Amino acid sequence: MILKQFYLPCLAHASYLIGDEQTGTAAVVDPQRDTDQYIAFATEHALQIKHVFLTHLHADFIAGHLELRDRIGAKIYLGAAAKAAYVFIPLRDGEVLEFGRLRLKALETPGHTPESISLVVYDLNGSDTQPHAVLTGDTLFIGDVGRPDLRAALGWSAAQLGGMLFDSVHTKLLALPDQSLVYPAHGAGSLCGKAISKETVSTLGEQRRSNYALQPMSKEAFIQVVTADQPEAPAYFDYDAVLNSQERPTLDQALAREMNPLTLDAVLELQATGAQVLDTRDATEFASAHLAGSVNIGLIGQYATWAGTVLDRKNPIVIIADPGRDSESAIRLGRIGFDHVAGYLRGGLQSLESRPELIAFTERLSAPFAAELLSSAQPPLAIDVRAPRERDQKHIAGSLSIPLNHLAKNFEKLPKDRRLLVYCAGGYRSSIAASLLQRGGFDSVGEIAGGIAGWEAAKLPVQGGQVVP
């Protein structure tokens, strides 16, 4: 048996290929939308991918089930409670798929979503009664369980799903042997949970001992614990969950339509009619020079998640990227179903060399200089764009708390006649925030270079626990 984990850090997403060498047959579980790596791995190991499973209709990314179906003819499997517009094989509790010396047994484990399943993996060369592993999707993470509050728009309350989750974990997953390996669909950084470990594999025995959500408690207490303090989900989550149930263009079809090299004049024309200009370069490079009105979301960070949070799905997107990274920028948008890219600026920022009047800058201030300004007679307004839990731990005294995902909705609360100074943890989110503010008509916007980390490195004081209203 071959069991290979593929991990995508920017979305904290784990997918799997399970293969039987005897028959040369493989299945892929929860694939990302760009599927080349699975096909390449299967080819390298003389395997043919015949099956593709979704443990549930994911909300945080677009899965590659239709891509694998259309490229290589793989059959799609979903939980029996799923509703989808494409043909799939429904899996009920206890149903088994065997190929060669490999057995996959479905467990219906609703809770994160109503249609969630887990897949118990048996290596029949080792044992036909003791499972080797269980692929838990978003039902059980390492250190956490899946959040049950993401289906409110579809009529499911967090309490309803939380009760289902309790039953799924205790009657299905914890009934498996302690030595069973646990392979979830996400790791630390995913918004599908609140306390997910950086580890991407564990055992049921270890989770039984260390996972806060698996400790002895009543169903009511469990529901209260797992629904409390969940991070706010980006708006695109509902969109992606629905899109994963629909027929749609494949990623290759979307890219063939999107990857259009555009002249600067064409970009300016699109921008004038409402297109969103997305600059995917590093924050430092963006600060030095960028097309006025563009938004910076760098490829080095949680690019797709933040793109899905601050960009909209109605207006087309035009990409400005470092040379050779235009396609990567579009592919990573495609992973969350943002297929409304109109093209990319041919030649990147170099296209603006003869048009200096179109170039804007963002001032990045050292922490000591920023502290000097903030203690002056007419200080700038410092804006903390981190999440509330980060701010509760420490923040710059006198700063205003507006998390990045709420910034655009709060522009009217900010003064346009006062200098604004934005900061985050290290500089990634503050660059996004500053670019949004500049696009929104705020003329005097700067950033504290290095964010709160740079501030503390300069041995400047911080406060904790009090959020400025």
PDB file of C-alpha atoms in Angstrom, residues 86-317:
ATOM      1  CA  TYR A  86     -22.644  16.023 -11.179  1.00  0.00           C
ATOM      2  CA  VAL A  87     -22.780  12.239 -11.144  1.00  0.00           C
ATOM      3  CA  PHE A  88     -21.228  10.726  -8.012  1.00  0.00           C
ATOM      4  CA  ILE A  89     -21.267   7.453  -6.110  1.00  0.00           C
ATOM      5  CA  PRO A  90     -22.940   7.985  -2.687  1.00  0.00           C
ATOM      6  CA  LEU A  91     -21.220   6.329   0.263  1.00  0.00           C
ATOM      7  CA  ARG A  92     -23.309   5.167   3.197  1.00  0.00           C
ATOM      8  CA  ASP A  93     -22.045   4.200   6.594  1.00  0.00           C
ATOM      9  CA  GLY A  94     -19.964   1.039   6.443  1.00  0.00           C
ATOM     10  CA  GLU A  95     -19.788   0.768   2.663  1.00  0.00           C
ATOM     11  CA  VAL A  96     -16.473  -0.568   1.381  1.00  0.00           C
ATOM     12  CA  LEU A  97     -14.340  -0.107  -1.715  1.00  0.00           C
ATOM     13  CA  GLU A  98     -11.562  -2.643  -2.198  1.00  0.00           C
ATOM     14  CA  PHE A  99      -8.854  -2.809  -4.820  1.00  0.00           C
ATOM     15  CA  GLY A 100      -6.045  -5.331  -4.502  1.00  0.00           C
ATOM     16  CA  ARG A 101      -4.803  -5.428  -0.931  1.00  0.00           C
ATOM     17  CA  LEU A 102      -6.347  -2.078  -0.009  1.00  0.00           C
ATOM     18  CA  ARG A 103      -9.729  -1.493   1.610  1.00  0.00           C
ATOM     19  CA  LEU A 104     -11.461   1.836   2.143  1.00  0.00           C
ATOM     20  CA  LYS A 105     -14.430   1.839   4.487  1.00  0.00           C
ATOM     21  CA  ALA A 106     -16.737   4.857   4.682  1.00  0.00           C
ATOM     22  CA  LEU A 107     -17.980   6.241   7.985  1.00  0.00           C
ATOM     23  CA  GLU A 108     -20.693   8.872   7.903  1.00  0.00           C
ATOM     24  CA  THR A 109     -19.344  11.509  10.295  1.00  0.00           C
ATOM     25  CA  PRO A 110     -21.598  14.584   9.998  1.00  0.00           C
ATOM     26  CA  GLY A 111     -20.925  17.636  12.124  1.00  0.00           C
ATOM     27  CA  HIS A 112     -18.572  19.939  10.296  1.00  0.00           C
ATOM     28  CA  THR A 113     -21.052  19.545   7.440  1.00  0.00           C
ATOM     29  CA  PRO A 114     -24.158  17.323   7.169  1.00  0.00           C
ATOM     30  CA  GLU A 115     -22.601  15.167   4.419  1.00  0.00           C
ATOM     31  CA  SER A 116     -19.153  14.669   5.982  1.00  0.00           C
ATOM     32  CA  ILE A 117     -17.559  11.241   5.814  1.00  0.00           C
ATOM     33  CA  SER A 118     -14.312   9.729   7.054  1.00  0.00           C
ATOM     34  CA  LEU A 119     -12.433   6.945   5.290  1.00  0.00           C
ATOM     35  CA  VAL A 120     -10.957   4.070   7.273  1.00  0.00           C
ATOM     36  CA  VAL A 121      -7.907   2.620   5.489  1.00  0.00           C
ATOM     37  CA  TYR A 122      -7.001  -1.061   5.787  1.00  0.00           C
ATOM     38  CA  ASP A 123      -3.745  -2.472   4.473  1.00  0.00           C
ATOM     39  CA  LEU A 124      -4.852  -6.061   3.972  1.00  0.00           C
ATOM     40  CA  ASN A 125      -1.250  -7.230   3.844  1.00  0.00           C
ATOM     41  CA  GLY A 126      -1.059  -6.254   7.502  1.00  0.00           C
ATOM     42  CA  SER A 127      -4.566  -6.913   8.857  1.00  0.00           C
ATOM     43  CA  ASP A 128      -8.118  -7.128   7.611  1.00  0.00           C
ATOM     44  CA  THR A 129      -9.532  -6.222  11.033  1.00  0.00           C
ATOM     45  CA  GLN A 130      -7.184  -3.529  12.387  1.00  0.00           C
ATOM     46  CA  PRO A 131      -7.255  -0.281  10.395  1.00  0.00           C
ATOM     47  CA  HIS A 132      -3.987   1.302   9.369  1.00  0.00           C
ATOM     48  CA  ALA A 133      -5.355   4.853   9.305  1.00  0.00           C
ATOM     49  CA  VAL A 134      -8.439   7.016   9.092  1.00  0.00           C
ATOM     50  CA  LEU A 135      -8.756  10.030   6.787  1.00  0.00           C
ATOM     51  CA  THR A 136     -10.957  12.311   8.856  1.00  0.00           C
ATOM     52  CA  GLY A 137     -11.535  15.243   6.498  1.00  0.00           C
ATOM     53  CA  ASP A 138     -12.641  18.188   8.633  1.00  0.00           C
ATOM     54  CA  THR A 139     -14.367  16.067  11.290  1.00  0.00           C
ATOM     55  CA  LEU A 140     -11.258  15.522  13.411  1.00  0.00           C
ATOM     56  CA  PHE A 141      -8.097  17.588  13.184  1.00  0.00           C
ATOM     57  CA  ILE A 142      -4.839  17.187  15.053  1.00  0.00           C
ATOM     58  CA  GLY A 143      -5.583  19.090  18.257  1.00  0.00           C
ATOM     59  CA  ASP A 144      -9.093  20.148  17.279  1.00  0.00           C
ATOM     60  CA  VAL A 145     -12.373  19.186  15.602  1.00  0.00           C
ATOM     61  CA  GLY A 146     -14.070  20.794  12.638  1.00  0.00           C
ATOM     62  CA  ARG A 147     -16.094  23.898  13.338  1.00  0.00           C
ATOM     63  CA  PRO A 148     -19.863  23.295  13.111  1.00  0.00           C
ATOM     64  CA  ASP A 149     -20.912  26.860  12.291  1.00  0.00           C
ATOM     65  CA  LEU A 150     -20.231  27.142   8.546  1.00  0.00           C
ATOM     66  CA  ARG A 151     -23.593  25.966   7.206  1.00  0.00           C
ATOM     67  CA  ALA A 152     -25.886  28.619   8.694  1.00  0.00           C
ATOM     68  CA  ALA A 153     -26.564  30.022   5.212  1.00  0.00           C
ATOM     69  CA  LEU A 154     -27.857  26.585   4.190  1.00  0.00           C
ATOM     70  CA  GLY A 155     -30.203  26.253   7.155  1.00  0.00           C
ATOM     71  CA  TRP A 156     -28.054  24.308   9.643  1.00  0.00           C
ATOM     72  CA  SER A 157     -27.436  25.821  13.071  1.00  0.00           C
ATOM     73  CA  ALA A 158     -24.123  25.428  14.863  1.00  0.00           C
ATOM     74  CA  ALA A 159     -25.918  23.647  17.706  1.00  0.00           C
ATOM     75  CA  GLN A 160     -27.482  21.102  15.320  1.00  0.00           C
ATOM     76  CA  LEU A 161     -24.198  20.313  13.622  1.00  0.00           C
ATOM     77  CA  GLY A 162     -22.319  20.441  16.910  1.00  0.00           C
ATOM     78  CA  GLY A 163     -24.532  17.684  18.273  1.00  0.00           C
ATOM     79  CA  MET A 164     -23.912  15.602  15.153  1.00  0.00           C
ATOM     80  CA  LEU A 165     -20.180  16.221  15.506  1.00  0.00           C
ATOM     81  CA  PHE A 166     -20.210  14.972  19.091  1.00  0.00           C
ATOM     82  CA  ASP A 167     -21.902  11.741  17.992  1.00  0.00           C
ATOM     83  CA  SER A 168     -19.598  11.282  15.007  1.00  0.00           C
ATOM     84  CA  VAL A 169     -16.446  11.691  17.055  1.00  0.00           C
ATOM     85  CA  HIS A 170     -17.531   9.514  19.972  1.00  0.00           C
ATOM     86  CA  THR A 171     -19.512   6.742  18.292  1.00  0.00           C
ATOM     87  CA  LYS A 172     -17.542   6.441  15.042  1.00  0.00           C
ATOM     88  CA  LEU A 173     -13.969   7.738  15.263  1.00  0.00           C
ATOM     89  CA  LEU A 174     -13.128   7.050  18.904  1.00  0.00           C
ATOM     90  CA  ALA A 175     -14.434   3.506  18.438  1.00  0.00           C
ATOM     91  CA  LEU A 176     -11.389   2.814  16.238  1.00  0.00           C
ATOM     92  CA  PRO A 177      -8.170   1.425  17.786  1.00  0.00           C
ATOM     93  CA  ASP A 178      -5.793   3.901  19.428  1.00  0.00           C
ATOM     94  CA  GLN A 179      -2.930   2.984  17.098  1.00  0.00           C
ATOM     95  CA  SER A 180      -4.909   4.079  14.004  1.00  0.00           C
ATOM     96  CA  LEU A 181      -3.151   6.967  12.264  1.00  0.00           C
ATOM     97  CA  VAL A 182      -5.202  10.148  11.907  1.00  0.00           C
ATOM     98  CA  TYR A 183      -4.849  12.071   8.647  1.00  0.00           C
ATOM     99  CA  PRO A 184      -7.010  15.253   8.530  1.00  0.00           C
ATOM    100  CA  ALA A 185      -7.737  17.571   5.612  1.00  0.00           C
ATOM    101  CA  HIS A 186      -6.237  20.676   7.255  1.00  0.00           C
ATOM    102  CA  GLY A 187      -3.422  21.851   9.496  1.00  0.00           C
ATOM    103  CA  ALA A 188      -2.550  24.966  11.490  1.00  0.00           C
ATOM    104  CA  GLY A 189      -3.694  28.187   9.851  1.00  0.00           C
ATOM    105  CA  SER A 190      -6.913  26.805   8.410  1.00  0.00           C
ATOM    106  CA  LEU A 191     -10.073  28.705   9.323  1.00  0.00           C
ATOM    107  CA  CYS A 192     -12.002  25.414   9.460  1.00  0.00           C
ATOM    108  CA  GLY A 193     -10.952  25.098  13.113  1.00  0.00           C
ATOM    109  CA  LYS A 194      -9.665  27.312  15.915  1.00  0.00           C
ATOM    110  CA  ALA A 195      -6.844  25.334  17.566  1.00  0.00           C
ATOM    111  CA  ILE A 196      -5.427  23.066  14.861  1.00  0.00           C
ATOM    112  CA  SER A 197      -1.933  21.724  15.498  1.00  0.00           C
ATOM    113  CA  LYS A 198       0.971  22.331  13.152  1.00  0.00           C
ATOM    114  CA  GLU A 199       1.356  18.533  13.035  1.00  0.00           C
ATOM    115  CA  THR A 200      -0.354  16.892  10.068  1.00  0.00           C
ATOM    116  CA  VAL A 201      -0.567  13.298  11.339  1.00  0.00           C
ATOM    117  CA  SER A 202      -1.180  11.720  14.738  1.00  0.00           C
ATOM    118  CA  THR A 203      -2.834   8.654  16.238  1.00  0.00           C
ATOM    119  CA  LEU A 204      -6.282   8.278  17.732  1.00  0.00           C
ATOM    120  CA  GLY A 205      -4.699   7.372  21.065  1.00  0.00           C
ATOM    121  CA  GLU A 206      -2.675  10.578  21.137  1.00  0.00           C
ATOM    122  CA  GLN A 207      -5.719  12.634  20.158  1.00  0.00           C
ATOM    123  CA  ARG A 208      -7.800  10.956  22.834  1.00  0.00           C
ATOM    124  CA  ARG A 209      -5.203  12.134  25.387  1.00  0.00           C
ATOM    125  CA  SER A 210      -4.345  15.607  24.116  1.00  0.00           C
ATOM    126  CA  ASN A 211      -7.175  16.996  21.969  1.00  0.00           C
ATOM    127  CA  TYR A 212      -9.238  19.446  24.065  1.00  0.00           C
ATOM    128  CA  ALA A 213     -12.451  18.530  22.212  1.00  0.00           C
ATOM    129  CA  LEU A 214     -12.102  14.813  22.938  1.00  0.00           C
ATOM    130  CA  GLN A 215     -11.914  15.111  26.712  1.00  0.00           C
ATOM    131  CA  PRO A 216     -14.811  13.661  28.755  1.00  0.00           C
ATOM    132  CA  MET A 217     -17.772  16.059  28.681  1.00  0.00           C
ATOM    133  CA  SER A 218     -21.497  16.075  27.971  1.00  0.00           C
ATOM    134  CA  LYS A 219     -22.860  16.748  24.500  1.00  0.00           C
ATOM    135  CA  GLU A 220     -24.105  20.155  25.672  1.00  0.00           C
ATOM    136  CA  ALA A 221     -20.670  21.093  27.021  1.00  0.00           C
ATOM    137  CA  PHE A 222     -19.035  19.867  23.808  1.00  0.00           C
ATOM    138  CA  ILE A 223     -21.326  22.046  21.681  1.00  0.00           C
ATOM    139  CA  GLN A 224     -20.551  25.061  23.851  1.00  0.00           C
ATOM    140  CA  VAL A 225     -16.795  24.465  23.691  1.00  0.00           C
ATOM    141  CA  VAL A 226     -16.512  23.869  19.943  1.00  0.00           C
ATOM    142  CA  THR A 227     -18.776  26.760  18.939  1.00  0.00           C
ATOM    143  CA  ALA A 228     -17.057  29.341  21.164  1.00  0.00           C
ATOM    144  CA  ASP A 229     -14.369  31.711  19.893  1.00  0.00           C
ATOM    145  CA  GLN A 230     -14.333  30.481  16.304  1.00  0.00           C
ATOM    146  CA  PRO A 231     -12.536  32.825  13.892  1.00  0.00           C
ATOM    147  CA  GLU A 232     -14.725  34.718  11.473  1.00  0.00           C
ATOM    148  CA  ALA A 233     -15.092  32.861   8.187  1.00  0.00           C
ATOM    149  CA  PRO A 234     -14.354  34.739   4.952  1.00  0.00           C
ATOM    150  CA  ALA A 235     -17.319  35.566   2.723  1.00  0.00           C
ATOM    151  CA  TYR A 236     -16.100  33.238  -0.030  1.00  0.00           C
ATOM    152  CA  PHE A 237     -16.623  30.141   2.147  1.00  0.00           C
ATOM    153  CA  ASP A 238     -20.344  29.887   1.326  1.00  0.00           C
ATOM    154  CA  TYR A 239     -19.573  30.444  -2.350  1.00  0.00           C
ATOM    155  CA  ASP A 240     -16.947  27.688  -2.440  1.00  0.00           C
ATOM    156  CA  ALA A 241     -19.135  25.181  -0.579  1.00  0.00           C
ATOM    157  CA  VAL A 242     -21.876  25.648  -3.163  1.00  0.00           C
ATOM    158  CA  LEU A 243     -19.439  25.641  -6.098  1.00  0.00           C
ATOM    159  CA  ASN A 244     -18.006  22.316  -4.955  1.00  0.00           C
ATOM    160  CA  SER A 245     -21.458  20.810  -5.473  1.00  0.00           C
ATOM    161  CA  GLN A 246     -21.865  22.179  -9.002  1.00  0.00           C
ATOM    162  CA  GLU A 247     -20.655  21.489 -12.496  1.00  0.00           C
ATOM    163  CA  ARG A 248     -18.164  24.217 -13.393  1.00  0.00           C
ATOM    164  CA  PRO A 249     -15.275  24.862 -15.781  1.00  0.00           C
ATOM    165  CA  THR A 250     -12.079  23.015 -14.904  1.00  0.00           C
ATOM    166  CA  LEU A 251      -9.028  24.995 -13.851  1.00  0.00           C
ATOM    167  CA  ASP A 252      -7.402  24.467 -17.258  1.00  0.00           C
ATOM    168  CA  GLN A 253     -10.483  25.855 -18.975  1.00  0.00           C
ATOM    169  CA  ALA A 254     -10.532  28.858 -16.650  1.00  0.00           C
ATOM    170  CA  LEU A 255      -6.828  29.597 -17.154  1.00  0.00           C
ATOM    171  CA  ALA A 256      -7.142  29.339 -20.936  1.00  0.00           C
ATOM    172  CA  ARG A 257      -9.721  32.118 -20.735  1.00  0.00           C
ATOM    173  CA  GLU A 258      -7.864  34.216 -18.152  1.00  0.00           C
ATOM    174  CA  MET A 259      -4.200  34.291 -19.110  1.00  0.00           C
ATOM    175  CA  ASN A 260      -4.373  37.293 -21.403  1.00  0.00           C
ATOM    176  CA  PRO A 261      -1.350  39.629 -21.578  1.00  0.00           C
ATOM    177  CA  LEU A 262      -2.748  43.164 -21.377  1.00  0.00           C
ATOM    178  CA  THR A 263      -1.209  46.466 -22.362  1.00  0.00           C
ATOM    179  CA  LEU A 264      -1.016  49.206 -19.758  1.00  0.00           C
ATOM    180  CA  ASP A 265      -3.736  51.151 -21.575  1.00  0.00           C
ATOM    181  CA  ALA A 266      -6.018  48.103 -21.479  1.00  0.00           C
ATOM    182  CA  VAL A 267      -5.392  47.695 -17.757  1.00  0.00           C
ATOM    183  CA  LEU A 268      -6.167  51.361 -17.118  1.00  0.00           C
ATOM    184  CA  GLU A 269      -9.375  51.063 -19.111  1.00  0.00           C
ATOM    185  CA  LEU A 270     -10.454  48.013 -17.122  1.00  0.00           C
ATOM    186  CA  GLN A 271      -9.528  49.733 -13.861  1.00  0.00           C
ATOM    187  CA  ALA A 272     -11.599  52.771 -14.816  1.00  0.00           C
ATOM    188  CA  THR A 273     -14.660  50.562 -15.298  1.00  0.00           C
ATOM    189  CA  GLY A 274     -14.371  48.799 -11.941  1.00  0.00           C
ATOM    190  CA  ALA A 275     -11.765  46.070 -12.367  1.00  0.00           C
ATOM    191  CA  GLN A 276      -9.720  45.175  -9.295  1.00  0.00           C
ATOM    192  CA  VAL A 277      -5.973  45.471  -9.921  1.00  0.00           C
ATOM    193  CA  LEU A 278      -4.182  42.878  -7.814  1.00  0.00           C
ATOM    194  CA  ASP A 279      -0.437  43.272  -7.278  1.00  0.00           C
ATOM    195  CA  THR A 280       1.008  39.972  -6.029  1.00  0.00           C
ATOM    196  CA  ARG A 281       4.581  41.150  -5.427  1.00  0.00           C
ATOM    197  CA  ASP A 282       6.340  41.292  -2.068  1.00  0.00           C
ATOM    198  CA  ALA A 283       5.095  44.023   0.270  1.00  0.00           C
ATOM    199  CA  THR A 284       8.452  45.839   0.283  1.00  0.00           C
ATOM    200  CA  GLU A 285       8.545  45.999  -3.513  1.00  0.00           C
ATOM    201  CA  PHE A 286       4.934  47.149  -3.622  1.00  0.00           C
ATOM    202  CA  ALA A 287       5.641  49.930  -1.125  1.00  0.00           C
ATOM    203  CA  SER A 288       8.534  51.173  -3.281  1.00  0.00           C
ATOM    204  CA  ALA A 289       6.377  51.586  -6.399  1.00  0.00           C
ATOM    205  CA  HIS A 290       2.992  50.368  -7.615  1.00  0.00           C
ATOM    206  CA  LEU A 291       0.175  51.281  -9.944  1.00  0.00           C
ATOM    207  CA  ALA A 292      -2.062  53.753  -8.149  1.00  0.00           C
ATOM    208  CA  GLY A 293      -5.287  52.102  -7.029  1.00  0.00           C
ATOM    209  CA  SER A 294      -3.897  48.560  -6.974  1.00  0.00           C
ATOM    210  CA  VAL A 295      -4.266  46.197  -4.023  1.00  0.00           C
ATOM    211  CA  ASN A 296      -1.263  44.291  -2.706  1.00  0.00           C
ATOM    212  CA  ILE A 297      -1.699  40.661  -1.654  1.00  0.00           C
ATOM    213  CA  GLY A 298       1.698  39.004  -1.815  1.00  0.00           C
ATOM    214  CA  LEU A 299       2.220  35.457  -3.023  1.00  0.00           C
ATOM    215  CA  ILE A 300       4.516  34.752  -0.078  1.00  0.00           C
ATOM    216  CA  GLY A 301       1.678  34.648   2.480  1.00  0.00           C
ATOM    217  CA  GLN A 302      -1.897  33.366   2.767  1.00  0.00           C
ATOM    218  CA  TYR A 303      -2.551  34.818  -0.634  1.00  0.00           C
ATOM    219  CA  ALA A 304      -5.718  32.990  -1.666  1.00  0.00           C
ATOM    220  CA  THR A 305      -7.416  33.367   1.720  1.00  0.00           C
ATOM    221  CA  TRP A 306      -6.836  37.108   1.817  1.00  0.00           C
ATOM    222  CA  ALA A 307      -7.745  37.533  -1.844  1.00  0.00           C
ATOM    223  CA  GLY A 308     -11.030  35.797  -1.134  1.00  0.00           C
ATOM    224  CA  THR A 309     -11.541  38.057   1.885  1.00  0.00           C
ATOM    225  CA  VAL A 310     -10.808  41.530   0.475  1.00  0.00           C
ATOM    226  CA  LEU A 311     -11.593  41.139  -3.242  1.00  0.00           C
ATOM    227  CA  ASP A 312     -15.086  40.639  -4.619  1.00  0.00           C
ATOM    228  CA  ARG A 313     -16.451  38.112  -7.085  1.00  0.00           C
ATOM    229  CA  LYS A 314     -18.410  40.636  -9.154  1.00  0.00           C
ATOM    230  CA  ASN A 315     -15.686  42.777 -10.685  1.00  0.00           C
ATOM    231  CA  PRO A 316     -12.900  41.362 -12.869  1.00  0.00           C
ATOM    232  CA  ILE A 317      -9.363  41.015 -11.515  1.00  0.00           C
TER     233      ILE A 317
END
